[in-house]
């Protein structure tokens, strides 16, 4: 077991403190962060603007860990799914979605997920563990390197495996690390956090200095329907979430996205669309309809194209901004709700323990 300090788990002020204890000035932390996040260099010996002695000391007392690529699949549409292996052997998935029109990295915040949404494959895994901030931010480093995109602009969506607000502290720390102006300098407006709406955490998010765009996985306009699809709705219901969203400090020219997985005969009626439009009234919002990505073991069906169009039309006639998400990477199981790592299902007891959080 190494007792070395893992740099990817440190925000720059903490790295500065660790270096100050070793008699090093602050700018050394900036240099190290630039090597790791701007140039993708994680070997201290190669950090050529650091004094030779310091490089040796860093090698002895610090480490820089990066998730390794266990496999990589490329879809017909250019989407790429990365299966990443972490130091303890746990595996997660990260997805690269090109030209939407921006380049987008979809990253995970947990190994598995405790939310158990009825239509989501990741939900079937249960939660194995939270990711650390370094593991969350590390996915962005891995993808940027593998895709040779270090010098290009990209968006990051926290829409992979896991519920980001159920791993609040590490997720926010990861975003601050990614946002560090001396490192990747990822602007908050390029980040979208998607959540089922854990209310206390959602309210806390509204007070963060580094404020990502917000997407809410709503999926139904009434508690009766949503409770069947998103179990945590029994704790924090539709009205409460909508009220919190109305209070949420939305950036200028920005909107809250409401994701709505359309399920045939469950939440896709004209009445559902009208109810949804009412919830959206007067809010800086947009609705992103996600026609179900069907999978074995998911007891729902995707509605017909006519049904999808009608649902979207009803919203749009009522002044709601609406888009229908084109499914990407379905052939490699990289699409929404299709991320699952086989052989990683926790025991039923473990699963129950993780669902009974706070
Ligand atoms: N836990 C967060 C982050 C996951 S985002 C959240 O729920 O928002 C993944 C998005 O894909 C969510 O909106 C989720 O509801 C949606 N999704 C899950 N399963 C899906 C499926 N089978 N088909 C289409 N979308 C799905």
XYZ file of C-alpha atoms and ligand atoms in Angstrom:
384
model
C 0.000 0.000 0.000
C 1.535 3.292 -1.047
C 1.261 6.267 1.256
C 1.966 8.660 -1.558
C -0.266 11.678 -2.025
C -2.511 11.263 -5.050
C -2.346 14.551 -6.940
C -5.486 13.955 -9.009
C -7.499 13.970 -5.774
C -6.247 17.426 -4.832
C -7.584 20.808 -5.800
C -4.777 23.235 -6.551
C -4.860 25.027 -3.157
C -4.367 21.650 -1.431
C -1.487 20.822 -3.758
C 0.036 24.219 -3.003
C -0.179 23.452 0.712
C 1.412 20.038 0.269
C 4.241 21.579 -1.727
C 4.665 24.485 0.696
C 5.315 21.925 3.434
C 8.226 20.810 1.287
C 9.501 24.368 0.891
C 8.152 24.851 -2.626
C 6.583 28.066 -3.941
C 2.967 28.191 -5.145
C 3.778 28.340 -8.831
C 5.112 24.773 -8.686
C 1.530 23.612 -8.219
C 0.519 25.577 -11.306
C 3.297 23.967 -13.318
C 2.326 20.469 -12.215
C -1.376 21.054 -12.901
C -0.531 22.378 -16.365
C 1.525 19.263 -17.155
C -1.222 16.917 -16.062
C -4.327 18.663 -17.371
C -3.066 20.686 -20.326
C -0.404 18.398 -21.723
C -1.470 14.992 -20.454
C 1.943 14.314 -18.891
C 1.669 12.331 -15.668
C 5.280 11.193 -15.297
C 7.118 13.595 -12.987
C 10.448 12.816 -14.663
C 9.092 14.360 -17.878
C 8.028 17.646 -16.231
C 11.028 19.440 -17.632
C 10.478 22.882 -16.118
C 10.703 21.507 -12.558
C 14.072 21.285 -10.805
C 15.612 17.851 -11.030
C 15.556 17.318 -7.257
C 11.904 18.200 -7.021
C 11.026 15.755 -9.788
C 12.686 13.000 -7.813
C 10.972 14.017 -4.602
C 7.591 14.139 -6.334
C 8.187 10.656 -7.712
C 8.882 9.360 -4.223
C 6.115 11.140 -2.343
C 3.298 11.764 -4.841
C 1.402 9.798 -7.442
C -0.770 10.591 -10.456
C -3.305 7.882 -11.231
C -5.321 7.676 -14.431
C -8.148 5.241 -15.223
C -7.005 2.731 -17.838
C -8.937 1.913 -20.998
C -10.183 -1.683 -20.740
C -12.016 -1.511 -24.054
C -13.160 0.987 -26.629
C -16.070 0.575 -29.038
C -16.813 2.819 -31.981
C -20.400 3.146 -33.202
C -21.492 3.536 -36.819
C -22.478 7.104 -35.967
C -19.058 8.003 -34.520
C -20.039 7.671 -30.867
C -17.356 5.920 -28.842
C -17.875 3.988 -25.644
C -14.923 3.599 -23.303
C -14.893 0.961 -20.611
C -12.464 2.252 -17.987
C -10.796 0.294 -15.210
C -10.072 1.919 -11.859
C -7.296 1.018 -9.411
C -9.528 -1.308 -7.357
C -10.631 -3.143 -10.501
C -14.068 -1.492 -10.640
C -15.192 -0.536 -14.126
C -17.148 2.412 -15.436
C -18.205 3.696 -18.806
C -17.564 7.040 -20.451
C -18.938 8.011 -23.836
C -17.713 10.390 -26.528
C -20.513 11.873 -28.632
C -19.240 13.869 -31.620
C -20.972 16.705 -33.461
C -24.126 17.341 -31.469
C -23.068 19.994 -32.764
C -20.435 20.304 -30.042
C -18.109 17.504 -29.026
C -19.397 15.955 -25.826
C -17.888 13.718 -23.160
C -20.500 11.852 -21.132
C -18.943 10.756 -17.852
C -19.893 8.692 -14.809
C -20.037 9.736 -11.176
C -20.609 6.353 -9.510
C -19.924 2.676 -10.136
C -23.521 1.632 -10.780
C -26.401 3.661 -9.377
C -28.759 3.429 -6.406
C -31.719 5.207 -8.025
C -33.121 2.068 -9.683
C -35.157 3.912 -12.320
C -37.470 1.369 -13.909
C -36.280 1.876 -17.497
C -32.531 2.263 -16.912
C -29.992 -0.527 -17.254
C -27.461 1.133 -14.968
C -30.191 1.168 -12.335
C -30.300 -2.619 -12.512
C -26.711 -2.817 -11.292
C -27.371 -1.133 -7.981
C -24.622 1.004 -6.491
C -21.182 -0.470 -5.970
C -19.428 2.693 -4.836
C -18.986 6.396 -5.358
C -16.254 7.623 -7.653
C -13.623 9.921 -6.203
C -13.122 13.411 -7.624
C -9.917 12.203 -9.284
C -11.752 9.317 -10.936
C -14.518 11.607 -12.191
C -12.134 14.233 -13.578
C -9.788 11.453 -14.754
C -12.383 10.296 -17.298
C -12.103 13.662 -19.026
C -8.296 13.388 -19.143
C -8.501 9.874 -20.570
C -10.988 10.815 -23.295
C -9.198 14.038 -24.213
C -5.967 12.046 -24.639
C -7.449 9.051 -26.414
C -9.312 11.311 -28.841
C -6.454 13.778 -29.202
C -8.768 16.605 -28.132
C -6.660 18.345 -25.523
C -6.598 21.543 -27.560
C -10.218 21.461 -28.645
C -13.354 22.712 -26.969
C -15.694 20.062 -25.663
C -18.712 19.799 -23.400
C -18.949 17.517 -20.417
C -22.261 15.984 -19.377
C -22.633 14.138 -16.100
C -25.027 11.673 -17.694
C -23.087 8.442 -17.536
C -23.424 5.893 -14.772
C -24.569 7.157 -11.407
C -26.523 9.975 -9.831
C -24.194 12.979 -9.466
C -26.094 14.551 -6.577
C -25.908 11.269 -4.668
C -22.114 11.733 -4.767
C -22.270 15.468 -4.243
C -18.943 16.388 -2.683
C -16.714 14.393 -5.007
C -18.681 15.503 -8.061
C -18.383 19.187 -7.184
C -14.720 18.763 -6.348
C -14.164 17.109 -9.732
C -15.854 20.045 -11.459
C -13.648 22.528 -9.608
C -10.575 20.512 -10.638
C -11.725 20.489 -14.283
C -12.504 24.204 -14.080
C -9.095 25.188 -12.684
C -7.835 27.971 -14.932
C -4.264 26.649 -14.675
C -5.374 23.186 -15.735
C -8.073 22.191 -18.223
C -9.973 25.427 -17.519
C -13.287 23.862 -18.478
C -15.890 26.649 -18.316
C -18.933 25.860 -16.168
C -21.240 26.708 -19.085
C -19.754 23.717 -20.942
C -20.794 21.334 -18.171
C -24.269 19.853 -17.652
C -25.227 17.988 -14.530
C -28.183 15.645 -14.912
C -30.095 14.520 -11.846
C -33.269 12.817 -10.709
C -33.605 15.783 -8.330
C -32.406 14.952 -4.829
C -33.930 18.029 -3.277
C -31.475 19.091 -0.535
C -28.537 18.560 -2.874
C -30.314 20.406 -5.664
C -30.807 23.416 -3.413
C -27.160 23.273 -2.390
C -26.118 23.132 -6.045
C -27.892 26.437 -6.591
C -25.361 28.088 -4.274
C -22.183 26.714 -5.869
C -19.613 29.153 -7.242
C -18.836 26.779 -10.151
C -22.335 26.317 -11.496
C -22.941 23.746 -14.233
C -26.034 23.747 -16.433
C -28.831 21.759 -14.906
C -30.805 18.889 -16.414
C -33.613 17.233 -14.470
C -34.702 13.695 -15.255
C -38.421 14.306 -14.886
C -40.024 11.600 -17.059
C -43.606 12.092 -15.859
C -45.889 15.001 -14.930
C -47.599 13.448 -11.890
C -46.327 11.804 -8.710
C -48.405 8.705 -9.373
C -46.630 8.112 -12.686
C -43.191 9.330 -11.674
C -43.202 7.281 -8.483
C -43.448 4.135 -10.601
C -40.529 5.124 -12.794
C -38.167 6.980 -10.468
C -38.472 5.451 -6.966
C -36.874 8.432 -5.176
C -39.901 10.478 -6.291
C -41.687 9.035 -3.256
C -39.321 11.099 -1.138
C -39.172 14.284 -3.224
C -42.070 14.683 -5.614
C -42.741 16.532 -8.844
C -44.127 19.736 -7.311
C -41.175 20.094 -4.944
C -38.651 19.577 -7.705
C -40.391 22.044 -10.003
C -40.561 24.591 -7.178
C -36.812 24.160 -6.537
C -36.154 24.623 -10.256
C -38.140 27.838 -10.289
C -35.813 29.097 -7.551
C -32.677 27.837 -9.257
C -30.251 30.555 -10.386
C -30.227 29.952 -14.126
C -27.426 31.587 -16.085
C -28.265 34.341 -18.566
C -29.407 32.966 -21.935
C -29.575 29.525 -20.363
C -32.407 27.164 -19.451
C -33.015 24.149 -17.270
C -33.384 21.021 -19.352
C -36.087 18.547 -18.422
C -35.349 15.074 -19.687
C -38.386 12.981 -20.443
C -37.928 9.355 -21.435
C -40.967 8.562 -23.555
C -42.461 5.139 -22.801
C -45.283 3.738 -24.904
C -48.592 3.743 -23.015
C -46.990 4.930 -19.766
C -46.223 8.646 -20.012
C -46.779 9.498 -23.673
C -50.466 10.513 -23.843
C -51.670 13.931 -25.049
C -52.916 14.510 -21.499
C -49.386 13.864 -20.162
C -48.005 16.380 -22.636
C -50.564 19.000 -21.570
C -49.756 18.421 -17.897
C -46.060 18.706 -18.619
C -46.616 21.975 -20.478
C -48.407 23.348 -17.410
C -45.474 22.450 -15.180
C -43.129 24.271 -17.544
C -45.236 27.426 -17.796
C -43.230 30.559 -17.176
C -40.003 28.729 -16.452
C -36.705 29.170 -18.296
C -36.811 25.573 -19.408
C -36.664 23.221 -22.338
C -37.895 19.680 -22.613
C -35.657 17.021 -24.071
C -37.720 14.043 -25.120
C -35.719 10.815 -25.063
C -37.632 8.037 -26.804
C -36.860 4.907 -24.804
C -33.762 2.975 -25.749
C -35.206 -0.477 -25.376
C -33.104 -3.291 -23.936
C -33.573 -6.824 -22.719
C -34.794 -6.714 -19.135
C -36.421 -3.293 -19.520
C -40.209 -3.808 -19.351
C -41.185 -0.856 -21.563
C -41.508 -0.027 -25.226
C -40.524 2.889 -27.347
C -43.535 4.815 -28.694
C -44.161 5.080 -32.437
C -42.698 8.026 -34.347
C -46.210 9.516 -34.703
C -46.758 9.343 -30.985
C -43.377 10.982 -30.296
C -44.120 13.750 -32.808
C -47.549 14.384 -31.353
C -46.173 14.651 -27.827
C -43.547 17.145 -28.993
C -46.124 19.101 -31.008
C -48.470 19.537 -28.041
C -45.622 20.928 -25.952
C -44.409 23.213 -28.652
C -47.931 24.563 -29.344
C -48.055 25.555 -25.700
C -44.851 27.557 -25.974
C -42.523 24.937 -24.506
C -39.117 24.671 -26.147
C -38.739 21.030 -27.066
C -36.193 18.758 -28.698
C -36.251 15.040 -29.369
C -32.941 13.410 -28.462
C -31.511 11.467 -31.314
C -30.221 8.261 -29.924
C -26.488 7.861 -30.391
C -24.367 4.755 -30.192
C -27.243 2.338 -29.705
C -25.417 -0.334 -31.718
C -22.654 -0.399 -29.085
C -24.994 0.029 -26.124
C -23.622 3.491 -25.409
C -26.975 5.298 -25.519
C -28.828 6.802 -22.548
C -29.673 4.228 -19.938
C -27.665 1.519 -21.666
C -24.492 1.792 -19.629
C -23.994 -1.315 -17.596
C -20.884 -3.212 -16.636
C -21.561 -6.926 -16.603
C -20.367 -9.021 -13.709
C -20.437 -6.084 -11.343
C -23.836 -6.571 -9.816
C -23.655 -6.195 -6.056
C -25.371 -8.673 -3.769
C -29.045 -7.984 -2.929
C -28.048 -7.003 0.607
C -25.490 -4.505 -0.628
C -28.036 -3.139 -3.038
C -30.647 -2.573 -0.353
C -28.082 -0.900 1.845
C -27.244 1.554 -0.892
C -30.824 2.411 -1.733
C -31.619 3.296 1.861
C -29.434 6.404 1.763
C -30.230 9.551 3.738
N -28.736 9.825 -12.667
C -28.717 10.991 -13.516
C -27.665 10.875 -14.588
C -27.949 9.836 -15.660
S -28.373 10.710 -17.093
C -30.099 11.229 -14.069
O -30.946 10.370 -13.911
O -30.347 12.286 -14.602
C -28.977 9.530 -18.124
C -30.285 9.946 -18.773
O -30.731 8.868 -19.571
C -31.352 10.198 -17.729
O -32.207 11.235 -18.108
C -32.056 8.868 -17.754
O -33.344 8.965 -17.228
C -32.027 8.522 -19.215
N -32.280 7.106 -19.468
C -32.119 6.085 -18.611
N -32.502 4.933 -19.166
C -32.894 5.210 -20.430
C -33.370 4.421 -21.505
N -33.500 3.103 -21.419
N -33.679 5.055 -22.656
C -33.513 6.382 -22.778
N -33.061 7.164 -21.801
C -32.754 6.595 -20.619
